[in-house]
Short mmCIF file of C-alpha atoms and ligand atoms in Angstrom, two decimals:
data_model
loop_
_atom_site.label_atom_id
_atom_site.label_comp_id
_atom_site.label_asym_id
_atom_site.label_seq_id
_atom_site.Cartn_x
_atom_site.Cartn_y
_atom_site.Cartn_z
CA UNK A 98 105.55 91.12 108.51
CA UNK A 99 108.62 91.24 110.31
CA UNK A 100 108.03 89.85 114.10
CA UNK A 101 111.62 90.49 115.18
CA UNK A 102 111.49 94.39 114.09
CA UNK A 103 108.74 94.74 115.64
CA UNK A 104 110.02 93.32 119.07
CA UNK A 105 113.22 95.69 118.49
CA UNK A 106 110.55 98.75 118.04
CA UNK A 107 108.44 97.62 121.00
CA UNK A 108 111.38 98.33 123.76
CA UNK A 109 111.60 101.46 125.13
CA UNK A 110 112.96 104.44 123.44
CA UNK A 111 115.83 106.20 124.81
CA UNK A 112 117.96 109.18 123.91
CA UNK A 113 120.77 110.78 125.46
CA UNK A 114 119.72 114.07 127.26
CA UNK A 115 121.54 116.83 125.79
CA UNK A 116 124.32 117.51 128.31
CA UNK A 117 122.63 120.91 129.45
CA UNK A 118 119.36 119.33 130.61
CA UNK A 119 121.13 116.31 131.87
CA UNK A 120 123.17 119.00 134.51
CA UNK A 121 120.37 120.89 135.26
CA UNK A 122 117.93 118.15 136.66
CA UNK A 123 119.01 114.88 136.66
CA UNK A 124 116.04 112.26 138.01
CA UNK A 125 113.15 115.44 137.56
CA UNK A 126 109.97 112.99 136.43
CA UNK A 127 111.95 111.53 133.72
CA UNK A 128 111.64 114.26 131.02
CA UNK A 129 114.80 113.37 129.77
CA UNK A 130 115.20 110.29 127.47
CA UNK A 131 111.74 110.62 125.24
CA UNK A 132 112.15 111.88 121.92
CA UNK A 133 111.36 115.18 121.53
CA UNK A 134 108.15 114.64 120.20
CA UNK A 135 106.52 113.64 122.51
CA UNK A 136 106.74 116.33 125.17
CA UNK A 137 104.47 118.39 122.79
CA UNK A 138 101.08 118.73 124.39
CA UNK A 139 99.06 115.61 122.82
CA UNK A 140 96.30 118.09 121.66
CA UNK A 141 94.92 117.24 118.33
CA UNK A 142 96.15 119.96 115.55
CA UNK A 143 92.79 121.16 113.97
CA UNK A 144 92.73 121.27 110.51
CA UNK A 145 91.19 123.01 108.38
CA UNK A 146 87.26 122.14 106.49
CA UNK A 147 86.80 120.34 104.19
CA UNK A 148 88.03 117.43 105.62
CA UNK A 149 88.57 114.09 103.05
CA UNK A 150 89.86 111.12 105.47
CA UNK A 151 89.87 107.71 104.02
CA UNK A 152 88.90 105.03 106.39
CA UNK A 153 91.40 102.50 105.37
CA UNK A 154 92.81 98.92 106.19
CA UNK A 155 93.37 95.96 104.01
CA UNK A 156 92.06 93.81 106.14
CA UNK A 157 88.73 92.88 106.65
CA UNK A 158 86.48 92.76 109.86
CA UNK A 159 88.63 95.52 111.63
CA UNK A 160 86.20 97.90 112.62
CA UNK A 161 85.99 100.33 109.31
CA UNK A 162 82.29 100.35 107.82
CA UNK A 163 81.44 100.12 111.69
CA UNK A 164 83.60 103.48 112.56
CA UNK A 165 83.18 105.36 109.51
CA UNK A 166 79.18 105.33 109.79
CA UNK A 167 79.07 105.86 113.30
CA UNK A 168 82.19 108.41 113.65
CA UNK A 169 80.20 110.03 110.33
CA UNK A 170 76.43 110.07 112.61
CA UNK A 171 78.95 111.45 115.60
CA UNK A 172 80.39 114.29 113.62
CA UNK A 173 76.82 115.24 112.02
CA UNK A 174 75.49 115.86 115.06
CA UNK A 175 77.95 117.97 116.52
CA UNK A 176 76.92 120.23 113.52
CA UNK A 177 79.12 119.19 110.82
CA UNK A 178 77.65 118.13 107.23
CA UNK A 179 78.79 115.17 106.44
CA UNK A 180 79.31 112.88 103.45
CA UNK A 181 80.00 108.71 103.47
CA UNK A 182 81.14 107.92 100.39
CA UNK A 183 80.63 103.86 100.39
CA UNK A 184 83.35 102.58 98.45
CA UNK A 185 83.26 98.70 99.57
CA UNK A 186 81.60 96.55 96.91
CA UNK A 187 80.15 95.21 99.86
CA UNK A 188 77.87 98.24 100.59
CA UNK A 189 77.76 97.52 104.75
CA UNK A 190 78.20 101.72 105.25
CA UNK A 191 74.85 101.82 102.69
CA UNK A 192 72.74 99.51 104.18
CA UNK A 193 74.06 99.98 107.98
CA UNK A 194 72.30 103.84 107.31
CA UNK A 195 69.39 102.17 106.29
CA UNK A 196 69.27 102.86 102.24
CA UNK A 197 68.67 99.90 100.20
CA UNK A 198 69.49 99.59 96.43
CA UNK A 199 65.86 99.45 95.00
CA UNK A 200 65.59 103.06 96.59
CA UNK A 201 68.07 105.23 94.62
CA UNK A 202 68.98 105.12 90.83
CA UNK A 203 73.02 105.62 91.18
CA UNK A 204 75.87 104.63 92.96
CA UNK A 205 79.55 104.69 93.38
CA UNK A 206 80.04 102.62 90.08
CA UNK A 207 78.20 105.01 87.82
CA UNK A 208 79.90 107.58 89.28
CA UNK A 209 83.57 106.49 88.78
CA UNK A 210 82.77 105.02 85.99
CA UNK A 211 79.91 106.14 84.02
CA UNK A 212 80.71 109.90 84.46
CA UNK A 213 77.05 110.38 86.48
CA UNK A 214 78.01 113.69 88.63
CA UNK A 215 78.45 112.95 92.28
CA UNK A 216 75.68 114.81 93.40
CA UNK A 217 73.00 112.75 91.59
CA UNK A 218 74.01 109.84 93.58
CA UNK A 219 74.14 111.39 96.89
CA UNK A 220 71.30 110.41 99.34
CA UNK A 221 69.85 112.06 102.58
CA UNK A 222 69.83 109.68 105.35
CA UNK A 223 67.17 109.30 108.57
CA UNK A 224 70.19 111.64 110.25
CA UNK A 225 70.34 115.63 109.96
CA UNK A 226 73.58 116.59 108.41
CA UNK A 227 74.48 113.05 107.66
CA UNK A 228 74.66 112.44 103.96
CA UNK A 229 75.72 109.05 101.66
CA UNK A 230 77.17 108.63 98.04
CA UNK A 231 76.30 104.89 98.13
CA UNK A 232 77.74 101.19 96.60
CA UNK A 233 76.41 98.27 95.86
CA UNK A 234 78.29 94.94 94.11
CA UNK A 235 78.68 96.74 90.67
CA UNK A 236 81.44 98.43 92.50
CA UNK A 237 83.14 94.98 92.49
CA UNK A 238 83.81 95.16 88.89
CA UNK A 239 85.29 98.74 89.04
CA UNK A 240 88.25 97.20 90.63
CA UNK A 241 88.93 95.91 86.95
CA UNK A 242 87.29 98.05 84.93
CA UNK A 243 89.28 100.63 86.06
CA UNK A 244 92.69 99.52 84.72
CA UNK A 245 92.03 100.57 81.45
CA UNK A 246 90.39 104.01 82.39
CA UNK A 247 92.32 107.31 82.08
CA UNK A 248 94.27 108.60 85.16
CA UNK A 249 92.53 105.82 86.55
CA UNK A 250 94.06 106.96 90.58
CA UNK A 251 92.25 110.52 90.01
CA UNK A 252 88.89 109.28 89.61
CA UNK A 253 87.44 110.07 92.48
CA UNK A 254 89.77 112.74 93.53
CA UNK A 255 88.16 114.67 90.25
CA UNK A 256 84.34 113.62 90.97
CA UNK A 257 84.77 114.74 94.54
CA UNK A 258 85.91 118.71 93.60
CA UNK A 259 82.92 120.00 92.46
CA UNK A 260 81.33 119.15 96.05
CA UNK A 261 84.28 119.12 98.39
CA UNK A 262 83.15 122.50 99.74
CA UNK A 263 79.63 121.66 100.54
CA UNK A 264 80.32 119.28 103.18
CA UNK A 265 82.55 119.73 106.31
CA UNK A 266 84.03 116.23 106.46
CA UNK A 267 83.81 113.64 103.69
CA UNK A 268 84.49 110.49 105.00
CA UNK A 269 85.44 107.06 102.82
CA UNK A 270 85.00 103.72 103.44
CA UNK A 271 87.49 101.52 102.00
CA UNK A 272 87.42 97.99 100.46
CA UNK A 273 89.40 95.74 102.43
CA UNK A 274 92.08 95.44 99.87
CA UNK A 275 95.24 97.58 98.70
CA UNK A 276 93.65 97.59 94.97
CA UNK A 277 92.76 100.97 92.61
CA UNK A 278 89.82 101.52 94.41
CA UNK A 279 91.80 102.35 97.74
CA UNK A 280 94.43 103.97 95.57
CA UNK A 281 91.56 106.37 94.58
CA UNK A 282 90.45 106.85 98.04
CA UNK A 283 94.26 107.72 99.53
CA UNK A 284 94.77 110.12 96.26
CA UNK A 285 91.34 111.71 96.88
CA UNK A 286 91.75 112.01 100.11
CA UNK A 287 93.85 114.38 102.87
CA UNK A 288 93.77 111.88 105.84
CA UNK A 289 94.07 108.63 106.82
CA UNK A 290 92.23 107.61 109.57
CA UNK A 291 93.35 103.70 110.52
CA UNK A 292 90.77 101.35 112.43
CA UNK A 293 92.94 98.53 114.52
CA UNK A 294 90.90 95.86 116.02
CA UNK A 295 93.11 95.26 119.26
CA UNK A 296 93.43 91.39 118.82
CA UNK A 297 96.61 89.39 118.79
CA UNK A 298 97.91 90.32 114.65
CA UNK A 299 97.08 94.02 114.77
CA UNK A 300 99.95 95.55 113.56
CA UNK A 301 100.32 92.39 110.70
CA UNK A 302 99.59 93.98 107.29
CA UNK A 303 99.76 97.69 108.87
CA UNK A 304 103.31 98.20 107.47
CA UNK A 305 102.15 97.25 103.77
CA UNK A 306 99.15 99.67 103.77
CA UNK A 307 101.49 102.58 105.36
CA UNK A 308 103.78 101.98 102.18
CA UNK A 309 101.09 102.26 100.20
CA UNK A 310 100.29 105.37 101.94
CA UNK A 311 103.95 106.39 101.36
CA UNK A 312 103.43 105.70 97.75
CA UNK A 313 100.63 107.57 97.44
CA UNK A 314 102.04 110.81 98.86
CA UNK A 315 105.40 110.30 96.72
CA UNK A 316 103.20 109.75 93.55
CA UNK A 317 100.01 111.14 93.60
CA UNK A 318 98.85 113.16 96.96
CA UNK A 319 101.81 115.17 98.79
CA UNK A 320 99.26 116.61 101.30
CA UNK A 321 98.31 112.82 102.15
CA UNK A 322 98.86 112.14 106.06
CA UNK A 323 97.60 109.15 108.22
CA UNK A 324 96.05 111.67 110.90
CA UNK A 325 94.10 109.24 113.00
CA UNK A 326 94.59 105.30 114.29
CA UNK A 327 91.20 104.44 116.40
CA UNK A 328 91.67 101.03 118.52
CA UNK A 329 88.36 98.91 117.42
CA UNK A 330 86.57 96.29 119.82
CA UNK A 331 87.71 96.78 122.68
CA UNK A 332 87.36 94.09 125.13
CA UNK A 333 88.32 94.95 128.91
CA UNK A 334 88.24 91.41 130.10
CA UNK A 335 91.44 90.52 128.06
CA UNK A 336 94.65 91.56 129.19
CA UNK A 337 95.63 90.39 125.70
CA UNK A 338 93.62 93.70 124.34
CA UNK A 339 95.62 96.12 126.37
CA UNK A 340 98.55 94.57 125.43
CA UNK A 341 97.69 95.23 122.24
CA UNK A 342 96.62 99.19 123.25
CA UNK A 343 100.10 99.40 124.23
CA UNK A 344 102.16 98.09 121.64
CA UNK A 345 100.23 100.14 119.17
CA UNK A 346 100.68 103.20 121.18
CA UNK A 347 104.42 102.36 121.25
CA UNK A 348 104.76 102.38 117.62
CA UNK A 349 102.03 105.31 116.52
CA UNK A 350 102.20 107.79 119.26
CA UNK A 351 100.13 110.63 118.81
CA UNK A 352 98.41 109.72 115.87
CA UNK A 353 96.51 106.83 118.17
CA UNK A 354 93.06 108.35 119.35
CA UNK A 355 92.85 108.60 122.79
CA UNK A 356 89.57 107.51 122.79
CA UNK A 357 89.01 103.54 122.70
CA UNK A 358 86.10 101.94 120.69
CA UNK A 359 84.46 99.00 123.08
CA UNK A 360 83.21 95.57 121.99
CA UNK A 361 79.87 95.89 122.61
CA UNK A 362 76.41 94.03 121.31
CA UNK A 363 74.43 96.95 120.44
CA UNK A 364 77.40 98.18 117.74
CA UNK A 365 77.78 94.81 116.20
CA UNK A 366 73.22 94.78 115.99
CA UNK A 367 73.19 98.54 114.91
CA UNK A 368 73.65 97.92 111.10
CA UNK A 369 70.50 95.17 110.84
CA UNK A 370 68.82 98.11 112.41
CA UNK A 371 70.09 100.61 109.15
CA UNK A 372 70.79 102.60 112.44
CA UNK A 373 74.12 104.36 113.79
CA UNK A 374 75.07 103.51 117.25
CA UNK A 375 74.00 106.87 118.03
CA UNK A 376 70.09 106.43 117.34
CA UNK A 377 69.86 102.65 117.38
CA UNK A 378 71.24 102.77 121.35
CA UNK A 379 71.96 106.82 122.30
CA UNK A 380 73.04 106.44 125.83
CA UNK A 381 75.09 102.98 125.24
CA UNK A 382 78.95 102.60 125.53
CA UNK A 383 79.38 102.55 122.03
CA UNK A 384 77.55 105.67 121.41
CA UNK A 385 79.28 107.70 124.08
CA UNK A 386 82.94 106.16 122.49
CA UNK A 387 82.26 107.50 119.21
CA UNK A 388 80.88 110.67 119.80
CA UNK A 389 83.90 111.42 121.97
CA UNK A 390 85.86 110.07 119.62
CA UNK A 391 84.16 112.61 116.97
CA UNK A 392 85.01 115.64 119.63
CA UNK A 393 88.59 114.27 119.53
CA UNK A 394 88.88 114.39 115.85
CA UNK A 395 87.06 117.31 115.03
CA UNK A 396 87.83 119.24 118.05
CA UNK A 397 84.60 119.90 119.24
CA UNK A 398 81.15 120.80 117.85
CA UNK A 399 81.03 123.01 114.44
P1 ADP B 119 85.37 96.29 108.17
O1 ADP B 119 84.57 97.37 107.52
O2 ADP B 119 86.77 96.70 108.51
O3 ADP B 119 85.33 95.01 107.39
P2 ADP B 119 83.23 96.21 110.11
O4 ADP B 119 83.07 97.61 110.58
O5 ADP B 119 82.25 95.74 109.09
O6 ADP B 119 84.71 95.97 109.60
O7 ADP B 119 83.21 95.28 111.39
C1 ADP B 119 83.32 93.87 111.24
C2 ADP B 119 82.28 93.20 112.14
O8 ADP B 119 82.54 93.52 113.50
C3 ADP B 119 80.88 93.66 111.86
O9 ADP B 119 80.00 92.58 112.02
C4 ADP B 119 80.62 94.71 112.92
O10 ADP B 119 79.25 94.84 113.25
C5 ADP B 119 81.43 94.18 114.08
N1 ADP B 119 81.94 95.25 114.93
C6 ADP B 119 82.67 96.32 114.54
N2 ADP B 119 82.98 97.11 115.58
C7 ADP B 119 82.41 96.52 116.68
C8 ADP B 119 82.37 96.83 118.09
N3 ADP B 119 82.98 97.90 118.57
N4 ADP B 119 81.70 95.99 118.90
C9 ADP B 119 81.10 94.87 118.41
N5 ADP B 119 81.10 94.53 117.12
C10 ADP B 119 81.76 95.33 116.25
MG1 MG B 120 83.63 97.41 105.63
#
């Protein structure tokens, strides 16, 4: 990562006002000297169902099983059906809805790689709406075992057609690496939605996955678009953390939710409950931040 570009981007951005504006009124709240983009109304462009956003960032602990099942529970009840597709070997999205392993017969391996259709290994969960295509450590060895498989990057983008239109958003929780796997998310997919945990390094590594992202649009995906960043974990005590808000919202603009995820207990407990925020603690901060957060992204109930 390069510290000193990122200083150089973290200053103010200034323009010239076109002479025109700059005679007509000089000192008039400061409209000149932005770029033009941002004097667009910050309203989120809807976009059109189906939905695919990959929940992606390379590095671990950030916030992306944790938003991804509870920004999933947020948009299922505002009316939306809804599929998690677990694709971290780790299976946190599986077991944080509450489905274990000795409970259903396939998973995101046997799909990608055994050719078992999609919707055999698609469970219900405990939440109306809310569906899961779920993972379990097999899905480490896919990583490798998927070198040597044909059009290996269009896996999942070719298991995911025949029930793209049954759901409203399909949501994908990434591995916390750059590998195939997350190459078959980013091809599959038509967003990008970024968790940042607002501690000190939160732009380190961002730059390498938003290549990637580049990559994958050049290469493989030319709708792909990183639509959303959502600021993780929160923590109003630290000035440190808003420090962090602002640099980020320096360097991403609009594509930076407006709504902020808090650090709170009751999300970090939630998963050893197999509960969302929104059941395990309704009324809590956490559950109010992501189903606003679902309203921001969605636009509002279905
Ligand atoms: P990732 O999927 O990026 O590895 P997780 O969503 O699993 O990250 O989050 C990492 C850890 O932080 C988990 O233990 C999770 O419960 C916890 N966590 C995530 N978001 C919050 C939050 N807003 N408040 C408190 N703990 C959180
Ligand atoms: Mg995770």
């Amino acid at each position: 990562m390069n510290d000193q570009e990122d200083e150089d981007r973290s200053g103010p951005v200034a323009l010239e006002p076109p002479a025109a504006e700059a005679d007509a009124g000089v000192g008039e709240s400061g409209s000149s000297g932005r770029l033009a983009g941002d004097e667009a109304p910050s309203v989120r462009r809807v976009r059109p169902l189906p939905r695919v956003i990959a929940v992606a960032n390379q590095k671990g602990g950030v916030g992306k099983t944790t938003t991804t099942v509870n920004l999933g529970a947020s948009l299922a009840d505002l009316g939306y059906r809804v599929l998690i597709v677990d694709l971290d070997p780790q299976g946190n999205a599986t077991t944080g809805l509450g489905i274990e392993a000795r409970n259903f017969d396939h998973s995101m391996y046997d799909v990608l790689l055994r050719d078992i259709a999609l919707e055999d290994c698609v469970e219900p969960t405990n939440i109306k709406n809310l569906f899961l295509a779920p993972a379990t450590i097999d899905l480490a060895g896919a990583e490798i075992e998927l070198v040597s498989t044909f059009s290996r990057e269009l896996r999942l983008k070719r298991v995911l057609a025949p029930i793209r239109e049954d759901f409203g958003y399909i949501l994908i929780d990434c591995p916390p690496s750059l590998g195939l796997i997350t190459v078959n998310a980013l091809a599959a997919a038509s967003e990008v939605l970024v968790p940042i945990q607002c501690e000190y390094y939160a732009l380190e590594g961002l730059g390498q996955l938003l290549r990637n992202v580049e990559l994958v649009r050049a290469n493989l995906n030319p709708e792909l678009e990183v639509s959303a960043m959502v600021l993780t974990m929160y923590d109003s005590r630290t000035r440190l953390a808003d420090h962090v808000i602002a640099e980020v919202r320096t360097h991403f603009g609009d594509a930076v939710c407006k709504n902020v995820i808090p650090r709170t207990v009751r999300i970090s407990e939630s998963p050893s409950f197999g509960e969302p925020i929104t059941v395990h603690s309704p009324t809590s901060r956490g559950a109010i931040a992501y189903r606003e957060l679902a309203k921001e992204v969605s636009g509002g109930p279905a």
